[in-house]
mmCIF file of C-alpha atoms in Angstrom:
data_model
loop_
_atom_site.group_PDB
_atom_site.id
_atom_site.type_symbol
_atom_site.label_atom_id
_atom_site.label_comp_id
_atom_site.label_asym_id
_atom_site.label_seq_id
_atom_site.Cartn_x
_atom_site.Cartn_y
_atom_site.Cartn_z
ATOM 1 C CA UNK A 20 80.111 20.942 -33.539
ATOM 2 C CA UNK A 21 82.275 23.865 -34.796
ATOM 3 C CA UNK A 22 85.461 25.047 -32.656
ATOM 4 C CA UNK A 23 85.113 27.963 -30.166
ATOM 5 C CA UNK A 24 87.770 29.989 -29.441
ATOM 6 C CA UNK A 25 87.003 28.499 -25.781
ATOM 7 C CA UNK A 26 87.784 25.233 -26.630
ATOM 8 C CA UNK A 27 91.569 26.581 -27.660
ATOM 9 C CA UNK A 28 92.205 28.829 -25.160
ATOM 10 C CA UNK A 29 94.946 27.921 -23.454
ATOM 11 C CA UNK A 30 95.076 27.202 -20.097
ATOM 12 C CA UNK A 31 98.552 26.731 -18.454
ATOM 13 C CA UNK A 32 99.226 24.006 -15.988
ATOM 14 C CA UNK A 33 102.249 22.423 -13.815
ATOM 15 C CA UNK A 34 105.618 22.487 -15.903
ATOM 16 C CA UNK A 35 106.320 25.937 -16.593
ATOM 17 C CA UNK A 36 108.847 28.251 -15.251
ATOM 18 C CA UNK A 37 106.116 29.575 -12.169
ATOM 19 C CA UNK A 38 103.984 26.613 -11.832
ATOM 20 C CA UNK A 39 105.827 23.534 -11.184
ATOM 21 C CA UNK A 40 105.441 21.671 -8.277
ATOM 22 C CA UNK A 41 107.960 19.634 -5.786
ATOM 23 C CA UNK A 42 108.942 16.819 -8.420
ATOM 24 C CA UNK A 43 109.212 19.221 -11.566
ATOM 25 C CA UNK A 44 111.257 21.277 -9.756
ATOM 26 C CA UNK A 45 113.738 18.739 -8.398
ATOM 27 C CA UNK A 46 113.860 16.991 -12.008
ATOM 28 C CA UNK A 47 114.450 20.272 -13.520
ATOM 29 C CA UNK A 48 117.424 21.164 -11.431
ATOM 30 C CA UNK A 49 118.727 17.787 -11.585
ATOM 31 C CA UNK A 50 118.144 17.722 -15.601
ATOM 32 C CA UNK A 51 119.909 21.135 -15.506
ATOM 33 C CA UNK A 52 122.822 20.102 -13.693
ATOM 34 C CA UNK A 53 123.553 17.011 -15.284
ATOM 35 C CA UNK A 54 123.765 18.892 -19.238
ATOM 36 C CA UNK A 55 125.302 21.961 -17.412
ATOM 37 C CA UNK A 56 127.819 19.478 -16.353
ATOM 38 C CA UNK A 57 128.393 17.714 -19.720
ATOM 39 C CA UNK A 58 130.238 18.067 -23.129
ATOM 40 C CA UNK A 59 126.426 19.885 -24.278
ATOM 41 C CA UNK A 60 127.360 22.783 -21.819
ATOM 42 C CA UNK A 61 129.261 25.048 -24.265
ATOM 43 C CA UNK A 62 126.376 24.857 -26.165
ATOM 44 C CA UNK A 63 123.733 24.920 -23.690
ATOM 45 C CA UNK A 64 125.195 28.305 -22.250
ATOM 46 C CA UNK A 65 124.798 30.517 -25.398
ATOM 47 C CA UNK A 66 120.732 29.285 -24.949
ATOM 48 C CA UNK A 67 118.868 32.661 -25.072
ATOM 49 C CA UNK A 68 115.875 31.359 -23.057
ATOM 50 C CA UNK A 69 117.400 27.953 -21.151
ATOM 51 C CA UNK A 70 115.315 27.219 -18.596
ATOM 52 C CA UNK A 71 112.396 27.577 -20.870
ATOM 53 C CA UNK A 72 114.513 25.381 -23.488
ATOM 54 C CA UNK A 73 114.808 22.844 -20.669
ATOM 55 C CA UNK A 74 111.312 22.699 -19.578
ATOM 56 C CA UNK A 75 109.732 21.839 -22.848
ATOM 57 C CA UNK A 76 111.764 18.582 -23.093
ATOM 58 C CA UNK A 77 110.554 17.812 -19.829
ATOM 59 C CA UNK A 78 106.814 18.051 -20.349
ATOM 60 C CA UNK A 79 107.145 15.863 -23.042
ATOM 61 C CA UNK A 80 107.397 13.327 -20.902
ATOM 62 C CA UNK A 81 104.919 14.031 -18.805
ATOM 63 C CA UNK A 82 102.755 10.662 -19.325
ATOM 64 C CA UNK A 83 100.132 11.467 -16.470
ATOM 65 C CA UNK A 84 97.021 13.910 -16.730
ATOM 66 C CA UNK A 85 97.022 14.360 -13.697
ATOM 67 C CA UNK A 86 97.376 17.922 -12.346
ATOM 68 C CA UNK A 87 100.938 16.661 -10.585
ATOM 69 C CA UNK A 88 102.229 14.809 -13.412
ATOM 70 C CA UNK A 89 105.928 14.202 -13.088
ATOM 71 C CA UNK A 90 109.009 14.564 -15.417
ATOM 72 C CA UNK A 91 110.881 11.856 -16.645
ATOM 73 C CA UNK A 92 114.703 13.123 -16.512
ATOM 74 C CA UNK A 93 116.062 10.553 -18.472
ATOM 75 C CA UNK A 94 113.633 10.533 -21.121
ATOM 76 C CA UNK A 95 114.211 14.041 -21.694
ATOM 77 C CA UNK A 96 117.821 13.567 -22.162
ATOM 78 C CA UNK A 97 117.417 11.449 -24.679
ATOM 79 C CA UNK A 98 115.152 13.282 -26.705
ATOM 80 C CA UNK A 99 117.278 16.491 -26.173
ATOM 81 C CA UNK A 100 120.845 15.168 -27.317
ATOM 82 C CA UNK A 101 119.818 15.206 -31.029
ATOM 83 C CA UNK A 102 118.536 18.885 -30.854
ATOM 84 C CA UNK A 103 121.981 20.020 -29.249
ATOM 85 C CA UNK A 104 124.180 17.711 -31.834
ATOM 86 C CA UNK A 105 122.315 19.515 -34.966
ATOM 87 C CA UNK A 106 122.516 22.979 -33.237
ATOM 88 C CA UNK A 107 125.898 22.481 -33.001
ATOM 89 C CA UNK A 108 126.060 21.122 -36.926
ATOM 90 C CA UNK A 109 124.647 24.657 -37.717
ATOM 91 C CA UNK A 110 125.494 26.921 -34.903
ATOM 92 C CA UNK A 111 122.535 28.072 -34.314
ATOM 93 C CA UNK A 112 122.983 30.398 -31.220
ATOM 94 C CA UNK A 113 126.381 31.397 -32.384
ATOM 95 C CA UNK A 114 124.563 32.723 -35.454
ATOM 96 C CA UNK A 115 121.763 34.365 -32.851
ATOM 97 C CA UNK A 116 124.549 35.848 -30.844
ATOM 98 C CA UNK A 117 126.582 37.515 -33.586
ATOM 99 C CA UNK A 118 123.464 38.951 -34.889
ATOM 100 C CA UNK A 119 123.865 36.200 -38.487
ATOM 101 C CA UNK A 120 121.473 33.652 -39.900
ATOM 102 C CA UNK A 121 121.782 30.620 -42.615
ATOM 103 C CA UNK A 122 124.049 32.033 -45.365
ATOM 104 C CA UNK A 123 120.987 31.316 -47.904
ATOM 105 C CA UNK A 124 118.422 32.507 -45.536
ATOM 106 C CA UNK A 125 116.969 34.970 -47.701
ATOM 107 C CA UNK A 126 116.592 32.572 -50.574
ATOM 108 C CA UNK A 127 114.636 30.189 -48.479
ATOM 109 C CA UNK A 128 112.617 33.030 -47.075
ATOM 110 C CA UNK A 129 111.384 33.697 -50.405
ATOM 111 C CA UNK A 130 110.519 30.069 -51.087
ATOM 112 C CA UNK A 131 108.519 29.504 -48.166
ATOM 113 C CA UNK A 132 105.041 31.391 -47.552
ATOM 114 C CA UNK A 133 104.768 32.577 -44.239
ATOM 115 C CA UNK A 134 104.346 35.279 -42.075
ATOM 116 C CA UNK A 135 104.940 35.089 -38.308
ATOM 117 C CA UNK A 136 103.371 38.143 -35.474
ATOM 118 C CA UNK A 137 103.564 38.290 -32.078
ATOM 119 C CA UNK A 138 100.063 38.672 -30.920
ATOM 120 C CA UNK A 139 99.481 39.926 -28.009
ATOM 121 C CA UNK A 140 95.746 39.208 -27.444
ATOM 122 C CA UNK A 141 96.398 35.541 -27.947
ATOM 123 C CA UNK A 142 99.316 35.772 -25.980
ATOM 124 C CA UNK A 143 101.761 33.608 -28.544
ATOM 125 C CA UNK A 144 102.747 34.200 -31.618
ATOM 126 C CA UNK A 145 100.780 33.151 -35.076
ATOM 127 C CA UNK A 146 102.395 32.086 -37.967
ATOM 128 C CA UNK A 147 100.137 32.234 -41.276
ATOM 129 C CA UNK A 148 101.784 29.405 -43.628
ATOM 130 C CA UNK A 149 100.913 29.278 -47.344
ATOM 131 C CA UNK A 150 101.626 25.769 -47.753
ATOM 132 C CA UNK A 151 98.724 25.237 -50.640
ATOM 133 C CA UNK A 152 101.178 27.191 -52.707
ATOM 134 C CA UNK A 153 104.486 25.835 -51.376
ATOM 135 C CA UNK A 154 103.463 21.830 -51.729
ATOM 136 C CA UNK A 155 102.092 22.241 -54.859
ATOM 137 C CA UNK A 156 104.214 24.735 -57.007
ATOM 138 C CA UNK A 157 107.866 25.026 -55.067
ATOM 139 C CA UNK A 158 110.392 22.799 -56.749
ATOM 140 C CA UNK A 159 111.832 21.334 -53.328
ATOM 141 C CA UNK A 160 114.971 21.030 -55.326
ATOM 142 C CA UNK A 161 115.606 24.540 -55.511
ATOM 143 C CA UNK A 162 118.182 24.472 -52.628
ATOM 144 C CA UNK A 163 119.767 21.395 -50.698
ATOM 145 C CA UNK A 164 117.933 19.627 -48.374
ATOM 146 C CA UNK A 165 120.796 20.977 -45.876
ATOM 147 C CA UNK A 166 119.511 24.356 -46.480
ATOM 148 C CA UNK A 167 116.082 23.602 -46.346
ATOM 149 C CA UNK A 168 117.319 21.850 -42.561
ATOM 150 C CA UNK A 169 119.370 24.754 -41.182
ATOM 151 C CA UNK A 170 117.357 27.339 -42.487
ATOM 152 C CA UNK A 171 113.774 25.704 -40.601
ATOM 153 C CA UNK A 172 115.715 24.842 -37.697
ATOM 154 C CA UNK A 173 116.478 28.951 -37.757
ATOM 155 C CA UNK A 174 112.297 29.640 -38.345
ATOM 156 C CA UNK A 175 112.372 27.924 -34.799
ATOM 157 C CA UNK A 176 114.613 30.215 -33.010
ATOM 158 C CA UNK A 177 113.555 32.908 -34.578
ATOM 159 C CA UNK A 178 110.205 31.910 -32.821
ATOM 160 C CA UNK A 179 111.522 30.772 -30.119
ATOM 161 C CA UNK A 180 113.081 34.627 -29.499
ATOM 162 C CA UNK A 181 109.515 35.863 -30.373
ATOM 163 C CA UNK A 182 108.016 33.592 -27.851
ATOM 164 C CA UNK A 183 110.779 34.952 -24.971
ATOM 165 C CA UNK A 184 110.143 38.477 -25.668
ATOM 166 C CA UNK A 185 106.194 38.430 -25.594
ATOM 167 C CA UNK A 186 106.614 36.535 -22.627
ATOM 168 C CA UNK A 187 108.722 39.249 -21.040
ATOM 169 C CA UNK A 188 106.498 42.129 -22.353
ATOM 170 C CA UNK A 189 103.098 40.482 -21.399
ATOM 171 C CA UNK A 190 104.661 39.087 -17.841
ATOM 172 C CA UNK A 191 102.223 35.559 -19.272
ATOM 173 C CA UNK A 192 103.833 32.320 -20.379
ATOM 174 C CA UNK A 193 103.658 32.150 -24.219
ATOM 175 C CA UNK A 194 103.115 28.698 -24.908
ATOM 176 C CA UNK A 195 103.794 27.357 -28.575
ATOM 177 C CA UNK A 196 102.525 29.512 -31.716
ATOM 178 C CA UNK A 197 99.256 29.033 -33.466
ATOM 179 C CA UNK A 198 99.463 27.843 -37.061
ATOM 180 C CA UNK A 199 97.418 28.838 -39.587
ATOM 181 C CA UNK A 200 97.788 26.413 -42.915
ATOM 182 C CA UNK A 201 96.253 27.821 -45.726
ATOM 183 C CA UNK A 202 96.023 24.566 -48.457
ATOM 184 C CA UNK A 203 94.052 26.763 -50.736
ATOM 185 C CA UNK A 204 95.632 25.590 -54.604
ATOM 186 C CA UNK A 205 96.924 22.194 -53.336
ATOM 187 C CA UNK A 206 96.909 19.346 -55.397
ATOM 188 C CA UNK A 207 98.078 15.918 -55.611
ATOM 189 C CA UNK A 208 101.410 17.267 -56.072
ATOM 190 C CA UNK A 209 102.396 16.952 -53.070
ATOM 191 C CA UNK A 210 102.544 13.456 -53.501
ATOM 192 C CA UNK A 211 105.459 13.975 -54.924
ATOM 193 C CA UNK A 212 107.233 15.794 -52.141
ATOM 194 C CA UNK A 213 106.765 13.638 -49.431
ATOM 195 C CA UNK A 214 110.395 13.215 -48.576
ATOM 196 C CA UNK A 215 110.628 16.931 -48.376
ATOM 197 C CA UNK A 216 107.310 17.147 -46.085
ATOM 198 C CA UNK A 217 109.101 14.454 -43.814
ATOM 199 C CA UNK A 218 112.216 16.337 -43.357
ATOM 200 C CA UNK A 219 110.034 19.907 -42.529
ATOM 201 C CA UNK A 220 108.072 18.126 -40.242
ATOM 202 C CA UNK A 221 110.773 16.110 -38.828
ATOM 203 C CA UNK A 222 112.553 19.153 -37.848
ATOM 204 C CA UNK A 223 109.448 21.209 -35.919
ATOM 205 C CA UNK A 224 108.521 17.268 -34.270
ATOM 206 C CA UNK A 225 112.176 16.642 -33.066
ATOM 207 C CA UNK A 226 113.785 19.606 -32.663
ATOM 208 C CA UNK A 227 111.183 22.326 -31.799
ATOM 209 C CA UNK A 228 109.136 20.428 -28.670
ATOM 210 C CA UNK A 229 106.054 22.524 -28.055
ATOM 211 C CA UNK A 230 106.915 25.081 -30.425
ATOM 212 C CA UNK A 231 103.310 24.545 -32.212
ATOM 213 C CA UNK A 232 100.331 24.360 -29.653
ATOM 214 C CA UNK A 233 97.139 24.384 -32.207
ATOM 215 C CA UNK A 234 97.517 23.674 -36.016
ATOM 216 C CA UNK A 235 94.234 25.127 -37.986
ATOM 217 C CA UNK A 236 93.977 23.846 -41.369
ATOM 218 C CA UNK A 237 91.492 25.856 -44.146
ATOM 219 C CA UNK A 238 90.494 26.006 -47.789
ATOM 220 C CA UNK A 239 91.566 22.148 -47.955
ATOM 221 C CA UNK A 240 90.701 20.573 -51.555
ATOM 222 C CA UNK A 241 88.775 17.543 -52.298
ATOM 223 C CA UNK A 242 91.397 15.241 -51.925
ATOM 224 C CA UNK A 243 92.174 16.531 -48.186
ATOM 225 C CA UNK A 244 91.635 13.408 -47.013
ATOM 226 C CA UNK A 245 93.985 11.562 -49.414
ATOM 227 C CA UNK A 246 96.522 13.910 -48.548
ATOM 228 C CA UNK A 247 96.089 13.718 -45.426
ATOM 229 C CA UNK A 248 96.299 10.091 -45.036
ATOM 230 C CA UNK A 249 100.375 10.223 -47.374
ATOM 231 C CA UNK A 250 100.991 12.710 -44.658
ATOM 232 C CA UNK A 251 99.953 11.621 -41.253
ATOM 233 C CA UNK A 252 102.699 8.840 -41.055
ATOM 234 C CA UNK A 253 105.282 11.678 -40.598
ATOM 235 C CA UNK A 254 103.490 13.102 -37.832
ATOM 236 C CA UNK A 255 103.605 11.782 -33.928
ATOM 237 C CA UNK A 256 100.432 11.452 -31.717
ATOM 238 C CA UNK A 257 100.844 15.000 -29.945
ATOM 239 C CA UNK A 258 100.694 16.778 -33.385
ATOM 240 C CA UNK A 259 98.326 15.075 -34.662
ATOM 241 C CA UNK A 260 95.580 16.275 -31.849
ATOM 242 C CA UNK A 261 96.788 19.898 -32.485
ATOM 243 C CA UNK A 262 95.323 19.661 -35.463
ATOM 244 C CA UNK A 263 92.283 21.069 -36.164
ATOM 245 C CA UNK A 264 90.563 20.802 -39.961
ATOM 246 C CA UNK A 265 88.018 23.454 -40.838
ATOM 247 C CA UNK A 266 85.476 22.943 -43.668
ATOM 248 C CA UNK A 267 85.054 26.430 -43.851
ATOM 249 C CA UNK A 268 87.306 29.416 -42.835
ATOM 250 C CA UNK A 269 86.396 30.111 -38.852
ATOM 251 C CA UNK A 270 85.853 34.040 -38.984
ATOM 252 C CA UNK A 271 84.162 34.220 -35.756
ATOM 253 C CA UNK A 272 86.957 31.886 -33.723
ATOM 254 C CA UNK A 273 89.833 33.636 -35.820
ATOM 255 C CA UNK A 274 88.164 37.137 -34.457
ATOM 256 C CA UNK A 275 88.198 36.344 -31.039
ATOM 257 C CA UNK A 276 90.924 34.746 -30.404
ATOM 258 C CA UNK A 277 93.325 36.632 -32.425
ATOM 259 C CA UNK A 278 94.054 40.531 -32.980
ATOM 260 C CA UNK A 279 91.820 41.431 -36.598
ATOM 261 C CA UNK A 280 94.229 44.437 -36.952
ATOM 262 C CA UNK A 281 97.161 41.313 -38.139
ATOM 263 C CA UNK A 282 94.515 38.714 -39.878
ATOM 264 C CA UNK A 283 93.969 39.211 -42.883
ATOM 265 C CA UNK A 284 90.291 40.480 -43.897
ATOM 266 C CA UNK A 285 89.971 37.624 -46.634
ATOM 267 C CA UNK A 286 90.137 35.309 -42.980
ATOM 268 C CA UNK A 287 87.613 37.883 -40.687
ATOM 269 C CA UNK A 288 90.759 40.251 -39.901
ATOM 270 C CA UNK A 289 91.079 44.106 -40.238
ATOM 271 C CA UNK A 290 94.088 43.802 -42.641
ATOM 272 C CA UNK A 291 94.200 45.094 -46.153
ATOM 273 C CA UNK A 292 97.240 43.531 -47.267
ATOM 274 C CA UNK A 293 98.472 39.870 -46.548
ATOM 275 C CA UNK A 294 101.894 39.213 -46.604
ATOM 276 C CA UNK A 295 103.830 37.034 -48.778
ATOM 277 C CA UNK A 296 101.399 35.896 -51.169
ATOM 278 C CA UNK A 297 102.771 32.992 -53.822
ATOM 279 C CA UNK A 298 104.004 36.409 -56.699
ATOM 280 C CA UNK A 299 106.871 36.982 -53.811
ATOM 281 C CA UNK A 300 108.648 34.190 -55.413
ATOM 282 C CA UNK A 301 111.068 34.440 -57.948
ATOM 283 C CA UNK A 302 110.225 32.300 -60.845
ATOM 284 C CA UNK A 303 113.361 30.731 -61.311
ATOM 285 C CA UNK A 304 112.220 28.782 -57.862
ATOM 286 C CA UNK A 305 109.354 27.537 -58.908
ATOM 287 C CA UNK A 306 108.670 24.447 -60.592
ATOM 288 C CA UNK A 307 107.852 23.802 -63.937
#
């Protein structure tokens, strides 16, 4: 059976910002307190969207399905302290603040084939990744692994901002983006970048909780499943069932759950032109 655009609506429950209930809200203030309260403070207060920052570490621990599941404050600090020590490394929300990003930003915007919307019908934001082109034909090598960090790690604020400011215009919680991976071109190649996919992942898994809610995956080769399998050791549980492989492109889902005037018509969408297709890269990036 196919995937309806019912099946992926989402549905908010206890956690967020207007919908937690008596425990949530005492482990969030206590959570709050305790980092507000620590050597992470300087940090924490240049946060553009805190509370929201917060509350995603805490519903990852959130073991119960219940409908009052319960946070687990010490859990969350632990998973949290790594996130504030690299955005610290990079100064990330000093960079936000002064209105800078990643001094090679622009170089690793060009290397990586993606679009991001805010979109208002699904309520999130959608990123459209070219990653058939990136795994397959981007020498990896091209900048540092550093860069490749910082600059990802700023893709996630960047999103995170996104996220704040549809949440602000539509008055709706806008829970983590949709991702649409387009593997159309890839190879076994990326068998040979598997450090490089570890490190991408590693930084959305770690350091961007919730920041993806539903993964679709399209135009996957023959050797999908091969890939696939290299792959799936990087990835934890709760990404893996985000993910959601279609044999064939889903027009109808894509149509209805997402504004057609930003898809692109080659996907069921209204749009003539899709943006950053693999000729925005300058050669000397590319491998040989």
């Amino acid at each position: 059976m196919g995937v309806t655009a019912e099946d992926l609506t989402w549905k908010q429950r206890t956690g967020y910002l207007n919908s937690m209930n008596e425990q949530q809200k005492e482990a969030f203030e206590k959570f709050k307190s305790e980092l507000m309260s620590s050597e992470y403070a300087s940090i924490l207060e240049k946060n553009a969207d805190l509370d929201a920052f917060l509350l995603a570490y805490l519903r990852g621990t959130m073991k119960s399905k219940k409908k009052d599941r319960v946070f687990d404050v010490a859990e969350a600090k632990k998973k949290m302290i790594p996130s504030l020590e690299i955005r610290k490394k990079y100064s990330i929300d000093e960079m936000r603040i002064n209105g800078k990003e990643p001094e090679r930003f622009e170089e690793f915007y060009k290397l990586w084939p993606s679009f991001t919307y805010k979109d208002e019908k699904a309520k999130t934001i959608v990123s459209i990744e070219r990653f058939g082109y990136l795994g397959n034909y981007i020498n990896s090598k091209a900048l540092p692994l550093e860069v490749w960090e910082e600059c990802t790690l700023w893709v996630l604020e960047l999103n995170n901002v996104m996220r704040k400011e549809l949440r602000e215009s539509t008055g709706a919680e806008a829970p983590g983006s949709i991702q649409i991976i387009d593997l159309k071109g890839l190879g076994l190649g990326l068998l040979n970048r598997l450090s490089f996919v570890k490190l991408l992942t590693g930084v959305f898994q770690d350091h961007g909780p919730e920041s993806v809610m539903e993964i679709h995956v399209i135009n996957g080769p023959w050797v999908l499943p091969r890939l696939y399998n290299a792959v799936k050791p990087f990835l934890d549980p709760d990404t893996q069932n985000k993910i959601k492989i279609h044999k064939k492109v889903p027009y109808e889902m894509f149509r209805d759950r997402l504004d057609p005037a930003m898809l692109p018509k080659e996907w069921g969408g209204d749009r003539d032109i899709v943006p950053i297709y693999p000729g925005h890269t300058p050669e000397k990036y590319v491998k040989s």
